[in-house]
Each structure stands twice: as structure tokens, then as C-alpha cells.
Amino acid sequence: MIKKINLLTNKIIKEYSGSYKPQKQEFEDSWSYNKLISIKNSLKSTQTNLSVFFGIKK
């Protein structure tokens, strides 16, 4: 499980550096893929909320 979480974390870091687009076939199971997508989406909404809160324009 720790290994799975580390892999997901690395993929998320790559995603936010702009170099990574998740591909379903990269994942050994749908749980990992779905978890990545949900974490990514919640990070994006958190980022948006913080931007709005601090008045930051993209």
C-alpha cells in the first residue's frame, strides 16, 4: 500500500509540473487510477479556492 501511495504521489507531482497526463493502462488497478483522479481534482479545487481567497489571478 505504501508503494502504491508513493507511486501516486510521484504521478501527482509530475502532473503539477505539467509533464504528466494519467493513462489508465499505466495503473495496475482501477483503484489507483480513480484515487489519482480524485486527489488531482481535489487539489485543483483547493488551488482554485486558495487563489480566490487570496485574490490571485492565474
Short mmCIF file of N, CA and C in Angstrom, two decimals:
data_model
loop_
_atom_site.label_atom_id
_atom_site.label_comp_id
_atom_site.label_asym_id
_atom_site.label_seq_id
_atom_site.Cartn_x
_atom_site.Cartn_y
_atom_site.Cartn_z
N MET A 1 0.83 -1.20 0.00
CA MET A 1 0.00 0.00 0.00
C MET A 1 0.87 1.26 0.00
N ILE A 2 1.92 1.27 0.81
CA ILE A 2 2.82 2.44 0.86
C ILE A 2 3.43 2.68 -0.52
N LYS A 3 3.84 1.59 -1.18
CA LYS A 3 4.43 1.70 -2.51
C LYS A 3 3.43 2.33 -3.48
N LYS A 4 2.17 1.89 -3.39
CA LYS A 4 1.11 2.43 -4.25
C LYS A 4 0.94 3.93 -4.01
N ILE A 5 0.92 4.31 -2.74
CA ILE A 5 0.74 5.72 -2.39
C ILE A 5 1.92 6.56 -2.88
N ASN A 6 3.14 6.03 -2.75
CA ASN A 6 4.32 6.74 -3.25
C ASN A 6 4.25 6.92 -4.76
N LEU A 7 3.83 5.89 -5.48
CA LEU A 7 3.70 5.99 -6.93
C LEU A 7 2.67 7.05 -7.30
N LEU A 8 1.54 7.04 -6.58
CA LEU A 8 0.51 8.05 -6.85
C LEU A 8 1.02 9.45 -6.58
N THR A 9 1.75 9.60 -5.48
CA THR A 9 2.30 10.91 -5.13
C THR A 9 3.25 11.40 -6.21
N ASN A 10 4.12 10.51 -6.68
CA ASN A 10 5.05 10.90 -7.75
C ASN A 10 4.31 11.30 -9.01
N LYS A 11 3.25 10.58 -9.34
CA LYS A 11 2.46 10.91 -10.52
C LYS A 11 1.78 12.27 -10.36
N ILE A 12 1.30 12.55 -9.15
CA ILE A 12 0.65 13.85 -8.90
C ILE A 12 1.67 14.98 -9.03
N ILE A 13 2.86 14.78 -8.49
CA ILE A 13 3.92 15.80 -8.60
C ILE A 13 4.25 16.06 -10.07
N LYS A 14 4.37 14.99 -10.86
CA LYS A 14 4.63 15.15 -12.29
C LYS A 14 3.49 15.92 -12.95
N GLU A 15 2.26 15.58 -12.57
CA GLU A 15 1.09 16.23 -13.15
C GLU A 15 1.16 17.74 -12.93
N TYR A 16 1.54 18.14 -11.71
CA TYR A 16 1.56 19.57 -11.42
C TYR A 16 2.78 20.28 -11.97
N SER A 17 3.74 19.50 -12.47
CA SER A 17 4.85 20.16 -13.18
C SER A 17 4.50 20.26 -14.67
N GLY A 18 3.31 19.75 -15.02
CA GLY A 18 2.82 19.88 -16.39
C GLY A 18 3.30 18.82 -17.35
N SER A 19 4.05 17.83 -16.86
CA SER A 19 4.63 16.86 -17.79
C SER A 19 3.90 15.52 -17.80
N TYR A 20 2.81 15.40 -17.07
CA TYR A 20 2.18 14.09 -16.93
C TYR A 20 0.68 14.14 -17.17
N LYS A 21 0.21 13.25 -18.03
CA LYS A 21 -1.22 13.06 -18.23
C LYS A 21 -1.52 11.61 -17.87
N PRO A 22 -2.37 11.36 -16.89
CA PRO A 22 -2.60 9.98 -16.48
C PRO A 22 -3.22 9.12 -17.60
N GLN A 23 -2.70 7.94 -17.76
CA GLN A 23 -3.24 6.96 -18.72
C GLN A 23 -3.70 5.76 -17.91
N LYS A 24 -4.93 5.36 -18.13
CA LYS A 24 -5.50 4.27 -17.33
C LYS A 24 -4.65 3.00 -17.39
N GLN A 25 -4.06 2.68 -18.55
CA GLN A 25 -3.29 1.44 -18.68
C GLN A 25 -1.99 1.45 -17.88
N GLU A 26 -1.55 2.60 -17.39
CA GLU A 26 -0.33 2.66 -16.57
C GLU A 26 -0.55 2.07 -15.18
N PHE A 27 -1.79 1.97 -14.79
CA PHE A 27 -2.10 1.55 -13.42
C PHE A 27 -2.43 0.07 -13.37
N GLU A 28 -1.97 -0.56 -12.29
CA GLU A 28 -2.23 -2.00 -12.16
C GLU A 28 -3.68 -2.29 -11.79
N ASP A 29 -4.38 -1.29 -11.29
CA ASP A 29 -5.79 -1.49 -10.95
C ASP A 29 -6.55 -0.18 -11.06
N SER A 30 -7.86 -0.28 -11.13
CA SER A 30 -8.65 0.94 -11.30
C SER A 30 -8.70 1.77 -10.01
N TRP A 31 -8.47 1.13 -8.84
CA TRP A 31 -8.47 1.88 -7.58
C TRP A 31 -7.41 2.99 -7.63
N SER A 32 -6.20 2.64 -8.06
CA SER A 32 -5.10 3.62 -8.11
C SER A 32 -5.42 4.76 -9.06
N TYR A 33 -5.92 4.39 -10.22
CA TYR A 33 -6.25 5.40 -11.23
C TYR A 33 -7.34 6.35 -10.71
N ASN A 34 -8.41 5.78 -10.18
CA ASN A 34 -9.51 6.59 -9.67
C ASN A 34 -9.08 7.46 -8.50
N LYS A 35 -8.20 6.91 -7.64
CA LYS A 35 -7.69 7.67 -6.50
C LYS A 35 -6.86 8.87 -6.99
N LEU A 36 -6.01 8.63 -7.97
CA LEU A 36 -5.20 9.71 -8.54
C LEU A 36 -6.09 10.82 -9.09
N ILE A 37 -7.11 10.43 -9.86
CA ILE A 37 -8.00 11.41 -10.46
C ILE A 37 -8.73 12.19 -9.37
N SER A 38 -9.20 11.51 -8.33
CA SER A 38 -9.93 12.22 -7.28
C SER A 38 -9.01 13.15 -6.48
N ILE A 39 -7.79 12.71 -6.20
CA ILE A 39 -6.83 13.56 -5.48
C ILE A 39 -6.47 14.77 -6.34
N LYS A 40 -6.24 14.52 -7.61
CA LYS A 40 -5.90 15.59 -8.55
C LYS A 40 -7.02 16.64 -8.61
N ASN A 41 -8.25 16.16 -8.69
CA ASN A 41 -9.39 17.07 -8.74
C ASN A 41 -9.55 17.85 -7.44
N SER A 42 -9.33 17.20 -6.30
CA SER A 42 -9.46 17.94 -5.05
C SER A 42 -8.31 18.94 -4.88
N LEU A 43 -7.12 18.59 -5.36
CA LEU A 43 -6.00 19.55 -5.32
C LEU A 43 -6.31 20.76 -6.19
N LYS A 44 -6.88 20.50 -7.37
CA LYS A 44 -7.23 21.60 -8.28
C LYS A 44 -8.25 22.52 -7.64
N SER A 45 -9.28 21.94 -6.98
CA SER A 45 -10.30 22.80 -6.37
C SER A 45 -9.72 23.55 -5.17
N THR A 46 -8.81 22.90 -4.42
CA THR A 46 -8.15 23.59 -3.31
C THR A 46 -7.32 24.75 -3.83
N GLN A 47 -6.61 24.50 -4.92
CA GLN A 47 -5.77 25.53 -5.54
C GLN A 47 -6.65 26.71 -5.99
N THR A 48 -7.77 26.38 -6.60
CA THR A 48 -8.71 27.41 -7.06
C THR A 48 -9.27 28.19 -5.88
N ASN A 49 -9.69 27.47 -4.85
CA ASN A 49 -10.24 28.14 -3.66
C ASN A 49 -9.22 29.07 -3.01
N LEU A 50 -7.98 28.62 -2.92
CA LEU A 50 -6.93 29.47 -2.34
C LEU A 50 -6.67 30.69 -3.21
N SER A 51 -6.69 30.47 -4.53
CA SER A 51 -6.48 31.58 -5.46
C SER A 51 -7.56 32.64 -5.29
N VAL A 52 -8.81 32.16 -5.18
CA VAL A 52 -9.93 33.08 -4.99
C VAL A 52 -9.80 33.79 -3.65
N PHE A 53 -9.49 33.02 -2.61
CA PHE A 53 -9.38 33.57 -1.27
C PHE A 53 -8.31 34.67 -1.20
N PHE A 54 -7.17 34.42 -1.84
CA PHE A 54 -6.08 35.40 -1.79
C PHE A 54 -6.12 36.40 -2.95
N GLY A 55 -7.12 36.26 -3.82
CA GLY A 55 -7.26 37.18 -4.94
C GLY A 55 -6.18 37.05 -5.99
N ILE A 56 -5.68 35.83 -6.17
CA ILE A 56 -4.60 35.59 -7.13
C ILE A 56 -5.21 35.26 -8.49
N LYS A 57 -4.73 35.93 -9.51
CA LYS A 57 -5.18 35.65 -10.87
C LYS A 57 -4.19 34.71 -11.53
N LYS A 58 -4.71 33.74 -12.30
CA LYS A 58 -3.82 32.81 -12.99
C LYS A 58 -3.28 33.42 -14.26
#
